[in-house]
PDB file of C-alpha atoms and ligand atoms in Angstrom:
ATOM      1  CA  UNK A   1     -99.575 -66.710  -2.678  1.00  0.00           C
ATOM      2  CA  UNK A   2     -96.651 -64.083  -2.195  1.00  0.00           C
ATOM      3  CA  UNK A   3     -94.307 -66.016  -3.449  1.00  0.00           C
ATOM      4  CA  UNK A   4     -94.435 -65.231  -7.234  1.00  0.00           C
ATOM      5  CA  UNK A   5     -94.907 -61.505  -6.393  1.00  0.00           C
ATOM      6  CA  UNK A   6     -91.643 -61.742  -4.578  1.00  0.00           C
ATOM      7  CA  UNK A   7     -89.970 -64.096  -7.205  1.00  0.00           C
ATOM      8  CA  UNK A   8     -90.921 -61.159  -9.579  1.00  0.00           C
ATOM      9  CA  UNK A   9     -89.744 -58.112  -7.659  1.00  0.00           C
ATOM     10  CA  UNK A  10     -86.418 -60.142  -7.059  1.00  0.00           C
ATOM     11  CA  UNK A  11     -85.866 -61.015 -10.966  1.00  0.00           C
ATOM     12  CA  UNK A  12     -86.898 -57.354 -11.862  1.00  0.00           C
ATOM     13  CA  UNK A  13     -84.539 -55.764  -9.515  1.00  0.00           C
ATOM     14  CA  UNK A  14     -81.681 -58.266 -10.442  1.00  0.00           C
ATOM     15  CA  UNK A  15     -82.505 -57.236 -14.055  1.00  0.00           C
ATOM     16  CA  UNK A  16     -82.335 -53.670 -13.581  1.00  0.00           C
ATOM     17  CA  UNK A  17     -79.402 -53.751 -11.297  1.00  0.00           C
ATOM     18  CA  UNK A  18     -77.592 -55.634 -14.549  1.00  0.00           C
ATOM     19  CA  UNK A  19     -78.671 -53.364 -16.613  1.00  0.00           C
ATOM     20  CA  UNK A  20     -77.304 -49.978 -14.336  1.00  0.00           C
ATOM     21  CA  UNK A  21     -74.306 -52.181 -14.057  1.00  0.00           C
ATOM     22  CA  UNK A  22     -73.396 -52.244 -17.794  1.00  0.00           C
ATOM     23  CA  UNK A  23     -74.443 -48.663 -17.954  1.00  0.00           C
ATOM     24  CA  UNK A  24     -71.500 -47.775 -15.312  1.00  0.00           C
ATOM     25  CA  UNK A  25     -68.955 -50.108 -17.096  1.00  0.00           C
ATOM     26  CA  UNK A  26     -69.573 -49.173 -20.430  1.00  0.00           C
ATOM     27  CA  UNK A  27     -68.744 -45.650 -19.511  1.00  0.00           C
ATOM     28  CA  UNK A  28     -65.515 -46.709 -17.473  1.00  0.00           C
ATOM     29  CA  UNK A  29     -64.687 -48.636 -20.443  1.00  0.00           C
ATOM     30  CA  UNK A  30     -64.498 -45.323 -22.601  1.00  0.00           C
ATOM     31  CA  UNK A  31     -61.160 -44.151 -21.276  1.00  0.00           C
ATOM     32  CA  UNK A  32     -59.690 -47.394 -21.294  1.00  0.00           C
ATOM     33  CA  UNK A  33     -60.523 -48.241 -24.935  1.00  0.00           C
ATOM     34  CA  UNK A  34     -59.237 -44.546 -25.756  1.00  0.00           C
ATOM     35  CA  UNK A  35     -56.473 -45.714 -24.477  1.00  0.00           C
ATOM     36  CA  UNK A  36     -55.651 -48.579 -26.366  1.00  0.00           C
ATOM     37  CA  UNK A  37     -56.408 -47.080 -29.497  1.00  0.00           C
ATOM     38  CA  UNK A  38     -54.140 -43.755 -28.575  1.00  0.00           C
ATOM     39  CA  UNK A  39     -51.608 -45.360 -30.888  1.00  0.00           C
ATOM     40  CA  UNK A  40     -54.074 -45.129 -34.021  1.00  0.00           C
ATOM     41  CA  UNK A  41     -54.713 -41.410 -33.192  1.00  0.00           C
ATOM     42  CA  UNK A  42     -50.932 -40.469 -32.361  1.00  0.00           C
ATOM     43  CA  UNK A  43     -50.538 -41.527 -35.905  1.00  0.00           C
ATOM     44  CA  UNK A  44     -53.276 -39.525 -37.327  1.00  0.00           C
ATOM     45  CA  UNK A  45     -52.133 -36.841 -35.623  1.00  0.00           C
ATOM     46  CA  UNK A  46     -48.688 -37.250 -37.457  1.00  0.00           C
ATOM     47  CA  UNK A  47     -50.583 -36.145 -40.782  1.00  0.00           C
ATOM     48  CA  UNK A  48     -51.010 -32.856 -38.982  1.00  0.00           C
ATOM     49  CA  UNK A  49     -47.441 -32.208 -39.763  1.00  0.00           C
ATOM     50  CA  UNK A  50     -46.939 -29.573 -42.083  1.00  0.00           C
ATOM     51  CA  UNK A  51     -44.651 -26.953 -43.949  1.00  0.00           C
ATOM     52  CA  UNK A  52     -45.195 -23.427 -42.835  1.00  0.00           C
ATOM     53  CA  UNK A  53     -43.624 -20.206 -44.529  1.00  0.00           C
ATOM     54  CA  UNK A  54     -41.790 -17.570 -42.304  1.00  0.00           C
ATOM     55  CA  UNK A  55     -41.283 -15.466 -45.084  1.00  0.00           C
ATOM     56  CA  UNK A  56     -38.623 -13.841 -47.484  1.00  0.00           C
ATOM     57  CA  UNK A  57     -35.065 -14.472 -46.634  1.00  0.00           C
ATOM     58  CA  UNK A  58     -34.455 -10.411 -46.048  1.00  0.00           C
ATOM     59  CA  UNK A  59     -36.921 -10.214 -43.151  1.00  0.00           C
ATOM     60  CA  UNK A  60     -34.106 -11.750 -41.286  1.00  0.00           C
ATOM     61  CA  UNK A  61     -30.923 -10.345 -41.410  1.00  0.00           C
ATOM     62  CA  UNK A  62     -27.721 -12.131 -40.872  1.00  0.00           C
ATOM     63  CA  UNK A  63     -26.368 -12.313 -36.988  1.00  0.00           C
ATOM     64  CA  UNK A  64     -30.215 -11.010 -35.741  1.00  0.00           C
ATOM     65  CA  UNK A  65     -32.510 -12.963 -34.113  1.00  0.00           C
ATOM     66  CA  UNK A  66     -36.150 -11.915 -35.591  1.00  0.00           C
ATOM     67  CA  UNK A  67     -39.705 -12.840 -34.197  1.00  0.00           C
ATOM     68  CA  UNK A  68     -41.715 -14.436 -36.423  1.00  0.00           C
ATOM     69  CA  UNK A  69     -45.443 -15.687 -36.577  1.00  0.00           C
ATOM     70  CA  UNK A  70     -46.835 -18.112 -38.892  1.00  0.00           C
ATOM     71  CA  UNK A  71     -50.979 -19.217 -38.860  1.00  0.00           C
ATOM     72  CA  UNK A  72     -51.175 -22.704 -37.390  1.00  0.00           C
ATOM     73  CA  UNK A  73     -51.851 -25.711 -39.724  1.00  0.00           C
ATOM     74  CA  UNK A  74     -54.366 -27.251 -37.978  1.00  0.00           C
ATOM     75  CA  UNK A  75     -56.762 -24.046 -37.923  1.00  0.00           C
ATOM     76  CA  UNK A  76     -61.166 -24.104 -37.450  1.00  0.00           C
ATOM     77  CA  UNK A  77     -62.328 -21.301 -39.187  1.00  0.00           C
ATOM     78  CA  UNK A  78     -63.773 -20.087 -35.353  1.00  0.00           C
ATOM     79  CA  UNK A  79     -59.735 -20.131 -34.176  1.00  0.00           C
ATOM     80  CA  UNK A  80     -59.329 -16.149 -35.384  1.00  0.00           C
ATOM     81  CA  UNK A  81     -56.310 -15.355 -33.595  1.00  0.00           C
ATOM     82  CA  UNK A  82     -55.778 -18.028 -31.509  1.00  0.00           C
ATOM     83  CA  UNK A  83     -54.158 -20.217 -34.485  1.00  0.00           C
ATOM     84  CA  UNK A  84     -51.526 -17.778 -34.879  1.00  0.00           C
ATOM     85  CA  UNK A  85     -48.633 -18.728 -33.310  1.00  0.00           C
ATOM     86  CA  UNK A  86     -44.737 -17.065 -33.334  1.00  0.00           C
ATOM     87  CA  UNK A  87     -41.097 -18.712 -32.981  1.00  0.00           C
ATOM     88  CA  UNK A  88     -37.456 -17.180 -32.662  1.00  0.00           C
ATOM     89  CA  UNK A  89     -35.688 -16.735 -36.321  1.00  0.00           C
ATOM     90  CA  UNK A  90     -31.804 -16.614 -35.641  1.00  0.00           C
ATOM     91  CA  UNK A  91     -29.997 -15.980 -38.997  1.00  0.00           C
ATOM     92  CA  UNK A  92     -26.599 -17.278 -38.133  1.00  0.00           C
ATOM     93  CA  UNK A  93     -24.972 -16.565 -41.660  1.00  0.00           C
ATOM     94  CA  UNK A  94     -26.979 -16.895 -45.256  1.00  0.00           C
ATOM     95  CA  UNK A  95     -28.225 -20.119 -45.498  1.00  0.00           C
ATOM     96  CA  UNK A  96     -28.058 -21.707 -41.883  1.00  0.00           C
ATOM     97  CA  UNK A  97     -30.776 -20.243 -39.351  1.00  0.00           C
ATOM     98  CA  UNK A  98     -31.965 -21.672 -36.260  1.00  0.00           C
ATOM     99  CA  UNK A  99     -35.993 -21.157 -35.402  1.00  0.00           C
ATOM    100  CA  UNK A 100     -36.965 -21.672 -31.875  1.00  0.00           C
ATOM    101  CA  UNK A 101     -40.651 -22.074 -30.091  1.00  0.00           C
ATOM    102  CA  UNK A 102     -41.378 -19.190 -28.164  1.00  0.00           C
ATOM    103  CA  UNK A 103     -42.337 -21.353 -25.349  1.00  0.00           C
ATOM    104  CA  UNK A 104     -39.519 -21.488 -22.646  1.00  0.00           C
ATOM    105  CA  UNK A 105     -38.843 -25.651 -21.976  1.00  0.00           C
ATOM    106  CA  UNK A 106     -39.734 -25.338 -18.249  1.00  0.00           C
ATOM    107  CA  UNK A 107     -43.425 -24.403 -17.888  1.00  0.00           C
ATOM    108  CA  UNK A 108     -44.032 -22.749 -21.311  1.00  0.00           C
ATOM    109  CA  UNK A 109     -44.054 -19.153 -20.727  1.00  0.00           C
ATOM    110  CA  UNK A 110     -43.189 -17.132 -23.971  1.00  0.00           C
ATOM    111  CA  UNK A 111     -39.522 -16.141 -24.362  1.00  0.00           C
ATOM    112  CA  UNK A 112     -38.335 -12.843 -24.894  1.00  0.00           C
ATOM    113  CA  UNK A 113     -34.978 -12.031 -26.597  1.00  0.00           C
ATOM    114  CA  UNK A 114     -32.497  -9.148 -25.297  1.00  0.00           C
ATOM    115  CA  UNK A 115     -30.222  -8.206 -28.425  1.00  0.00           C
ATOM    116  CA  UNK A 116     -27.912  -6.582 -26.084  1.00  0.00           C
ATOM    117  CA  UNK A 117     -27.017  -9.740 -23.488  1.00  0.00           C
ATOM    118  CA  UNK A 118     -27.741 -12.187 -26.659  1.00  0.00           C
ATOM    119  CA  UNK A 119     -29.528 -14.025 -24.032  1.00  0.00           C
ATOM    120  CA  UNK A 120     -33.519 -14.997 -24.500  1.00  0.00           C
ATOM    121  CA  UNK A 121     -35.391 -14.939 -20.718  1.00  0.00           C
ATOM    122  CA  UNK A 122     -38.066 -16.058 -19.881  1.00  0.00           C
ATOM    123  CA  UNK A 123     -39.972 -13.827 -17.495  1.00  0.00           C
ATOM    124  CA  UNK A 124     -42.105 -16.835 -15.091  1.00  0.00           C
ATOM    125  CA  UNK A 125     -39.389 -17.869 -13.702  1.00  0.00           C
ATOM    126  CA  UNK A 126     -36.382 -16.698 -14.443  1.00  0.00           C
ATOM    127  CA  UNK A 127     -34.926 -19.290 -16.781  1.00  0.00           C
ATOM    128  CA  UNK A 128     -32.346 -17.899 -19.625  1.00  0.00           C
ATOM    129  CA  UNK A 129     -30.985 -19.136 -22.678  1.00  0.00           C
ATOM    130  CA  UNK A 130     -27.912 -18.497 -24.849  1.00  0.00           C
ATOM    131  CA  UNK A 131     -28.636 -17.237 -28.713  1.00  0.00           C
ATOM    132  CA  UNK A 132     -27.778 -20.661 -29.687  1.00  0.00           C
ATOM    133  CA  UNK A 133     -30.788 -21.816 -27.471  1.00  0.00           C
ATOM    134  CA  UNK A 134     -29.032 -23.392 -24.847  1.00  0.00           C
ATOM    135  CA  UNK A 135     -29.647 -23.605 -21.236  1.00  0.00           C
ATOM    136  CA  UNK A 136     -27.765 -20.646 -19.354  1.00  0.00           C
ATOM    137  CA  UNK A 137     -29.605 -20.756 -15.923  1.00  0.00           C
ATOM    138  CA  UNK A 138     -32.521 -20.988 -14.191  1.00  0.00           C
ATOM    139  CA  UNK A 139     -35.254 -24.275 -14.010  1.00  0.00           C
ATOM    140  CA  UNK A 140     -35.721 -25.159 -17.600  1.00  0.00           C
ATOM    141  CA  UNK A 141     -33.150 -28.810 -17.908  1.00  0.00           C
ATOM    142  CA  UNK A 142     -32.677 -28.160 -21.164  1.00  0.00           C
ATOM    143  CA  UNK A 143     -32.581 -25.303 -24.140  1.00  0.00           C
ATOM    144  CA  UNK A 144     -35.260 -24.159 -26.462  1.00  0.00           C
ATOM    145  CA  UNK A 145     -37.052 -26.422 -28.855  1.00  0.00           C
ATOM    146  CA  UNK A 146     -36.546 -25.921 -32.328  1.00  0.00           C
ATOM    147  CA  UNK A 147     -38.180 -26.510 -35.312  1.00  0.00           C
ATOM    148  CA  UNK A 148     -36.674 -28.097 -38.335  1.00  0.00           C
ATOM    149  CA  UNK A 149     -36.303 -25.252 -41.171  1.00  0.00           C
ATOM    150  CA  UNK A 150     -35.905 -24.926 -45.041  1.00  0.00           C
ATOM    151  CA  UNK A 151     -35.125 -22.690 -47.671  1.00  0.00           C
ATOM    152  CA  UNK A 152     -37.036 -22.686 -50.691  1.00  0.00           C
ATOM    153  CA  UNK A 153     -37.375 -19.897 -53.337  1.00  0.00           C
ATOM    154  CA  UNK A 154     -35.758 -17.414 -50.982  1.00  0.00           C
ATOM    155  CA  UNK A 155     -38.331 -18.307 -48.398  1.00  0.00           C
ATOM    156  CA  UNK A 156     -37.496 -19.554 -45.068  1.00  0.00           C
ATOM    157  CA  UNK A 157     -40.203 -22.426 -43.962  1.00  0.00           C
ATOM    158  CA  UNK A 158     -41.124 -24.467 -40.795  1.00  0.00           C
ATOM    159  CA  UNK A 159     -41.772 -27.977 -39.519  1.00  0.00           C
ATOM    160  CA  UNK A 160     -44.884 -27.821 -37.473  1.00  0.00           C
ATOM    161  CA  UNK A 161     -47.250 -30.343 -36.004  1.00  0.00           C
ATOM    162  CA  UNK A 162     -47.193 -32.034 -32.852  1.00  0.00           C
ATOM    163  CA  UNK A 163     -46.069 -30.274 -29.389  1.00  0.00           C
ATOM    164  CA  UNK A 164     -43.452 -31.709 -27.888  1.00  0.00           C
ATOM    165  CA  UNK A 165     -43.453 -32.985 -24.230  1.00  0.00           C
ATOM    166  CA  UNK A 166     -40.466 -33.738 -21.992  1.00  0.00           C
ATOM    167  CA  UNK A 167     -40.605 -37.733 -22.883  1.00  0.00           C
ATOM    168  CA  UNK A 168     -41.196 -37.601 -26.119  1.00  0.00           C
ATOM    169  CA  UNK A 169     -39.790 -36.543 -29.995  1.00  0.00           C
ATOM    170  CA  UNK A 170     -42.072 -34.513 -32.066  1.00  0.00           C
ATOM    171  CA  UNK A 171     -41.819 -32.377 -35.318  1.00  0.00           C
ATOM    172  CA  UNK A 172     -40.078 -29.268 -33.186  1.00  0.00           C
ATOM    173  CA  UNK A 173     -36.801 -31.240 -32.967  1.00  0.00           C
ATOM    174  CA  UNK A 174     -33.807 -30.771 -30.465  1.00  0.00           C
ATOM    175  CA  UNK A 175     -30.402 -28.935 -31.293  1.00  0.00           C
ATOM    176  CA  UNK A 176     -29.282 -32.025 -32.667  1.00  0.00           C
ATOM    177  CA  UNK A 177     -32.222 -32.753 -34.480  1.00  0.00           C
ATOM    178  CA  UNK A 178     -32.575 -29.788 -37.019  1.00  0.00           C
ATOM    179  CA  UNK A 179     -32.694 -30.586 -40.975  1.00  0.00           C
ATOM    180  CA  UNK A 180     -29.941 -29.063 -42.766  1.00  0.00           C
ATOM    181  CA  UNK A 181     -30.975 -25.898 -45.479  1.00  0.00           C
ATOM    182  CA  UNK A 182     -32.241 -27.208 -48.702  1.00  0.00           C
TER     183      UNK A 182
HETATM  184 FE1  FES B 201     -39.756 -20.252 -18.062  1.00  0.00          FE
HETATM  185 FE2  FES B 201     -40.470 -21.355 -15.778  1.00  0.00          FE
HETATM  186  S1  FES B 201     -41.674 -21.100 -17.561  1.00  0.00           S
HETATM  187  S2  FES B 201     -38.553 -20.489 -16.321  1.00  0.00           S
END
């Protein structure tokens, strides 16, 4: 007479254990399908990509480097001032510039430019640059980022969109990467 009583407790648990079972592996499955479809988002992400005035051409003076701030692309309207961001201007003569991220290339810390040395430094950890943006010294392997620039109607404008990491290209482009002046 105990038999179907146990025959049912054993079926129910097996059903419920099933059923917590494709609870925990739907939610392990989250980050792996995010995963896989990374690719789709990276290129959604591309569309982020945007155009971003600096400003008149006499805010930056030739042979100065200038900060300079421009309001993110991508921007909630609860960002306030966390969507502004700022870059290096250089103004090497009147139509070739070269406009660095703030952010040194080791660890990110914000660069600061000395117009005396001609050297930016980067106060974290002691990592320097050359006006050009090169590596001088210190841990950062490699120079500033830069973004890709253009002049149009006497403005000076921006490539912005994604952030670049160490491994891989992005809108801010390398010191062989810039776009010539338009
Ligand atoms: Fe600039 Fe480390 S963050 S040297």
């Amino acid at each position: 007479m105990t038999m179907p009583d146990t025959f049912s407790r054993r079926v129910l648990l097996m059903k419920l254990g099933i059923f917590f079972n494709g609870i925990i592996a739907a939610i392990l499955a989250i980050p792996i399908v995010g995963y896989l479809f990374s690719p789709i988002n990276r290129a959604r992400k591309s569309t982020d990509e945007a155009w971003l005035p600096l400003g008149p051409l006499e805010q930056y003076p030739s042979g100065q480097t200038r900060l300079a701030t421009f309001r993110n692309a991508d921007v909630r309207p609860w960002d306030g001032k966390t969507a502004d961001s700022a870059c290096w201007v250089r103004r090497i003569d009147a139509q070739t510039f070269q406009v660095f991220a703030i952010n040194c290339a080791h660890l990110g810390c914000p660069v600061r430019w000395f117009a005396q040395s001609r050297l930016f430094m980067c106060p974290c950890h002691g990592g320097v640059y050359y006006e050009d943006g090169g590596r001088a010294s210190g841990p950062p392997e490699r120079g500033l980022f830069e973004y890709a620039y253009k002049v149009e109607d006497g403005k000076l404008f921006i490539k912005v969109g994604e952030l670049p990491t160490p491994g891989t290209s992005s809108a801010l482009v390398n010191l062989s990467g810039k776009l010539p002046c338009a």
